[in-house]
Amino acid sequence: MIILACSFMLSKTGNAQTNLVPNPSFENLANCPTGISQLYNTTNWLNPNNCTPDFFHQCGISGAGVPNNSFGNQTSKTGLGYSGIYSFNKFFMEREYLQIKLNDTLDLGKIFSFILGKLI
């Protein structure tokens, strides 16, 4: 089983980098997670296919904390939280992913950087 712990940043290259992803470190939250599979407790992030992406935060309990949680020990790349997904769950034959509306439109012909967390 591989869980992808995610912290996101999508930036325009050039003189100044602007993070186009609102709440990239999952710090803004509606409520502290009280268990795994509670992406709805963070702001801006959506679960578009009704699978069970996880939200972990330093205030989380019952396996949804940072750094200690149901999947082991993982510090956040930046900030106080992160999300975790199964890229493919062969038991349920499904894929988890996250969706978010960017702060700005992407410009045709410009290069963007995408920084992602690590596999645990």
mmCIF file of C-alpha atoms in Angstrom:
data_model
loop_
_atom_site.group_PDB
_atom_site.id
_atom_site.type_symbol
_atom_site.label_atom_id
_atom_site.label_comp_id
_atom_site.label_asym_id
_atom_site.label_seq_id
_atom_site.Cartn_x
_atom_site.Cartn_y
_atom_site.Cartn_z
ATOM 1 C CA MET A 1 0.000 0.000 0.000
ATOM 2 C CA ILE A 2 1.391 3.388 -0.979
ATOM 3 C CA ILE A 3 -0.147 6.601 0.272
ATOM 4 C CA LEU A 4 0.753 9.817 -1.463
ATOM 5 C CA ALA A 5 1.091 12.642 1.034
ATOM 6 C CA CYS A 6 0.340 15.827 -0.830
ATOM 7 C CA SER A 7 1.290 19.448 -0.368
ATOM 8 C CA PHE A 8 0.759 21.513 -3.494
ATOM 9 C CA MET A 9 2.277 24.508 -5.184
ATOM 10 C CA LEU A 10 1.700 25.491 -8.777
ATOM 11 C CA SER A 11 3.758 28.545 -9.692
ATOM 12 C CA LYS A 12 4.353 30.734 -12.698
ATOM 13 C CA THR A 13 8.014 30.909 -13.609
ATOM 14 C CA GLY A 14 9.697 34.247 -14.110
ATOM 15 C CA ASN A 15 10.871 37.038 -11.843
ATOM 16 C CA ALA A 16 8.349 36.332 -9.114
ATOM 17 C CA GLN A 17 6.635 33.093 -8.236
ATOM 18 C CA THR A 18 3.006 33.200 -7.245
ATOM 19 C CA ASN A 19 1.315 30.200 -5.748
ATOM 20 C CA LEU A 20 -1.780 29.569 -7.816
ATOM 21 C CA VAL A 21 -3.139 26.971 -5.388
ATOM 22 C CA PRO A 22 -5.248 28.314 -2.509
ATOM 23 C CA ASN A 23 -4.556 26.573 0.794
ATOM 24 C CA PRO A 24 -1.579 24.587 -0.591
ATOM 25 C CA SER A 25 -0.457 23.320 2.817
ATOM 26 C CA PHE A 26 -3.951 22.372 4.012
ATOM 27 C CA GLU A 27 -3.696 24.838 6.895
ATOM 28 C CA ASN A 28 -7.082 26.497 6.389
ATOM 29 C CA LEU A 29 -9.734 24.222 7.760
ATOM 30 C CA ALA A 30 -13.404 24.141 8.618
ATOM 31 C CA ASN A 31 -12.828 21.679 11.468
ATOM 32 C CA CYS A 32 -9.999 19.568 12.802
ATOM 33 C CA PRO A 33 -10.151 16.075 11.299
ATOM 34 C CA THR A 34 -11.450 13.464 13.740
ATOM 35 C CA GLY A 35 -10.508 10.519 11.528
ATOM 36 C CA ILE A 36 -9.215 9.697 8.083
ATOM 37 C CA SER A 37 -11.221 10.337 4.891
ATOM 38 C CA GLN A 38 -12.312 13.818 5.974
ATOM 39 C CA LEU A 39 -11.110 16.087 3.171
ATOM 40 C CA TYR A 40 -14.349 18.053 3.680
ATOM 41 C CA ASN A 41 -12.795 19.490 6.857
ATOM 42 C CA THR A 42 -10.276 21.520 4.842
ATOM 43 C CA THR A 43 -11.174 24.558 2.759
ATOM 44 C CA ASN A 44 -10.999 24.931 -1.029
ATOM 45 C CA TRP A 45 -10.191 21.268 -1.717
ATOM 46 C CA LEU A 46 -12.819 19.044 -3.331
ATOM 47 C CA ASN A 47 -13.329 15.306 -3.630
ATOM 48 C CA PRO A 48 -14.670 15.099 -7.202
ATOM 49 C CA ASN A 49 -15.307 11.355 -7.440
ATOM 50 C CA ASN A 50 -16.690 10.616 -3.956
ATOM 51 C CA CYS A 51 -13.811 8.322 -2.971
ATOM 52 C CA THR A 52 -12.098 8.809 0.394
ATOM 53 C CA PRO A 53 -9.044 11.120 0.220
ATOM 54 C CA ASP A 54 -7.566 11.780 3.629
ATOM 55 C CA PHE A 55 -6.861 15.078 5.402
ATOM 56 C CA PHE A 56 -4.217 15.171 8.125
ATOM 57 C CA HIS A 57 -3.535 18.182 10.377
ATOM 58 C CA GLN A 58 -1.621 18.891 13.564
ATOM 59 C CA CYS A 59 -4.930 19.376 15.383
ATOM 60 C CA GLY A 60 -6.286 16.064 14.049
ATOM 61 C CA ILE A 61 -7.239 13.141 16.290
ATOM 62 C CA SER A 62 -8.144 9.463 15.822
ATOM 63 C CA GLY A 63 -5.474 8.714 13.254
ATOM 64 C CA ALA A 64 -5.689 12.021 11.367
ATOM 65 C CA GLY A 65 -2.862 13.872 13.098
ATOM 66 C CA VAL A 66 0.476 15.240 11.934
ATOM 67 C CA PRO A 67 3.031 13.785 12.252
ATOM 68 C CA ASN A 68 1.503 10.633 13.786
ATOM 69 C CA ASN A 69 -1.523 9.152 12.036
ATOM 70 C CA SER A 70 -3.115 5.864 10.971
ATOM 71 C CA PHE A 71 -0.495 5.324 8.279
ATOM 72 C CA GLY A 72 2.577 5.972 10.439
ATOM 73 C CA ASN A 73 4.628 9.086 11.041
ATOM 74 C CA GLN A 74 4.844 11.809 8.383
ATOM 75 C CA THR A 75 5.681 15.454 8.957
ATOM 76 C CA SER A 76 4.119 17.980 6.631
ATOM 77 C CA LYS A 77 6.305 19.312 3.818
ATOM 78 C CA THR A 78 5.150 22.854 4.624
ATOM 79 C CA GLY A 79 2.589 24.173 7.072
ATOM 80 C CA LEU A 80 0.472 22.174 9.497
ATOM 81 C CA GLY A 81 -1.318 19.675 7.298
ATOM 82 C CA TYR A 82 -1.438 17.563 4.170
ATOM 83 C CA SER A 83 -3.672 15.232 2.251
ATOM 84 C CA GLY A 84 -3.204 11.604 1.395
ATOM 85 C CA ILE A 85 -4.601 9.615 -1.514
ATOM 86 C CA TYR A 86 -4.462 6.146 -2.961
ATOM 87 C CA SER A 87 -3.346 6.606 -6.549
ATOM 88 C CA PHE A 88 -5.073 3.268 -7.178
ATOM 89 C CA ASN A 89 -6.855 0.992 -4.719
ATOM 90 C CA LYS A 90 -6.964 -2.466 -6.301
ATOM 91 C CA PHE A 91 -9.275 -3.841 -3.587
ATOM 92 C CA PHE A 92 -12.021 -1.363 -4.492
ATOM 93 C CA MET A 93 -10.791 -0.767 -8.087
ATOM 94 C CA GLU A 94 -10.862 3.008 -7.639
ATOM 95 C CA ARG A 95 -8.575 6.035 -7.781
ATOM 96 C CA GLU A 96 -8.580 8.925 -5.353
ATOM 97 C CA TYR A 97 -7.696 12.435 -6.365
ATOM 98 C CA LEU A 98 -8.209 16.022 -5.252
ATOM 99 C CA GLN A 99 -9.546 19.027 -7.074
ATOM 100 C CA ILE A 100 -9.188 22.749 -6.455
ATOM 101 C CA LYS A 101 -9.986 25.971 -8.297
ATOM 102 C CA LEU A 102 -6.769 27.875 -9.004
ATOM 103 C CA ASN A 103 -6.337 31.512 -7.951
ATOM 104 C CA ASP A 104 -5.644 32.545 -11.535
ATOM 105 C CA THR A 105 -5.872 31.154 -15.050
ATOM 106 C CA LEU A 106 -2.941 29.353 -16.640
ATOM 107 C CA ASP A 107 -1.322 31.284 -19.473
ATOM 108 C CA LEU A 108 -0.745 29.565 -22.799
ATOM 109 C CA GLY A 109 2.960 29.202 -23.572
ATOM 110 C CA LYS A 110 4.163 29.856 -20.014
ATOM 111 C CA ILE A 111 5.978 27.269 -17.934
ATOM 112 C CA PHE A 112 4.532 26.278 -14.572
ATOM 113 C CA SER A 113 6.180 24.393 -11.723
ATOM 114 C CA PHE A 114 4.301 21.749 -9.788
ATOM 115 C CA ILE A 115 5.732 20.685 -6.449
ATOM 116 C CA LEU A 116 4.295 17.646 -4.723
ATOM 117 C CA GLY A 117 4.956 15.886 -1.439
ATOM 118 C CA LYS A 118 6.455 12.427 -1.127
ATOM 119 C CA LEU A 119 5.342 8.827 -0.978
ATOM 120 C CA ILE A 120 5.096 7.217 2.431
#
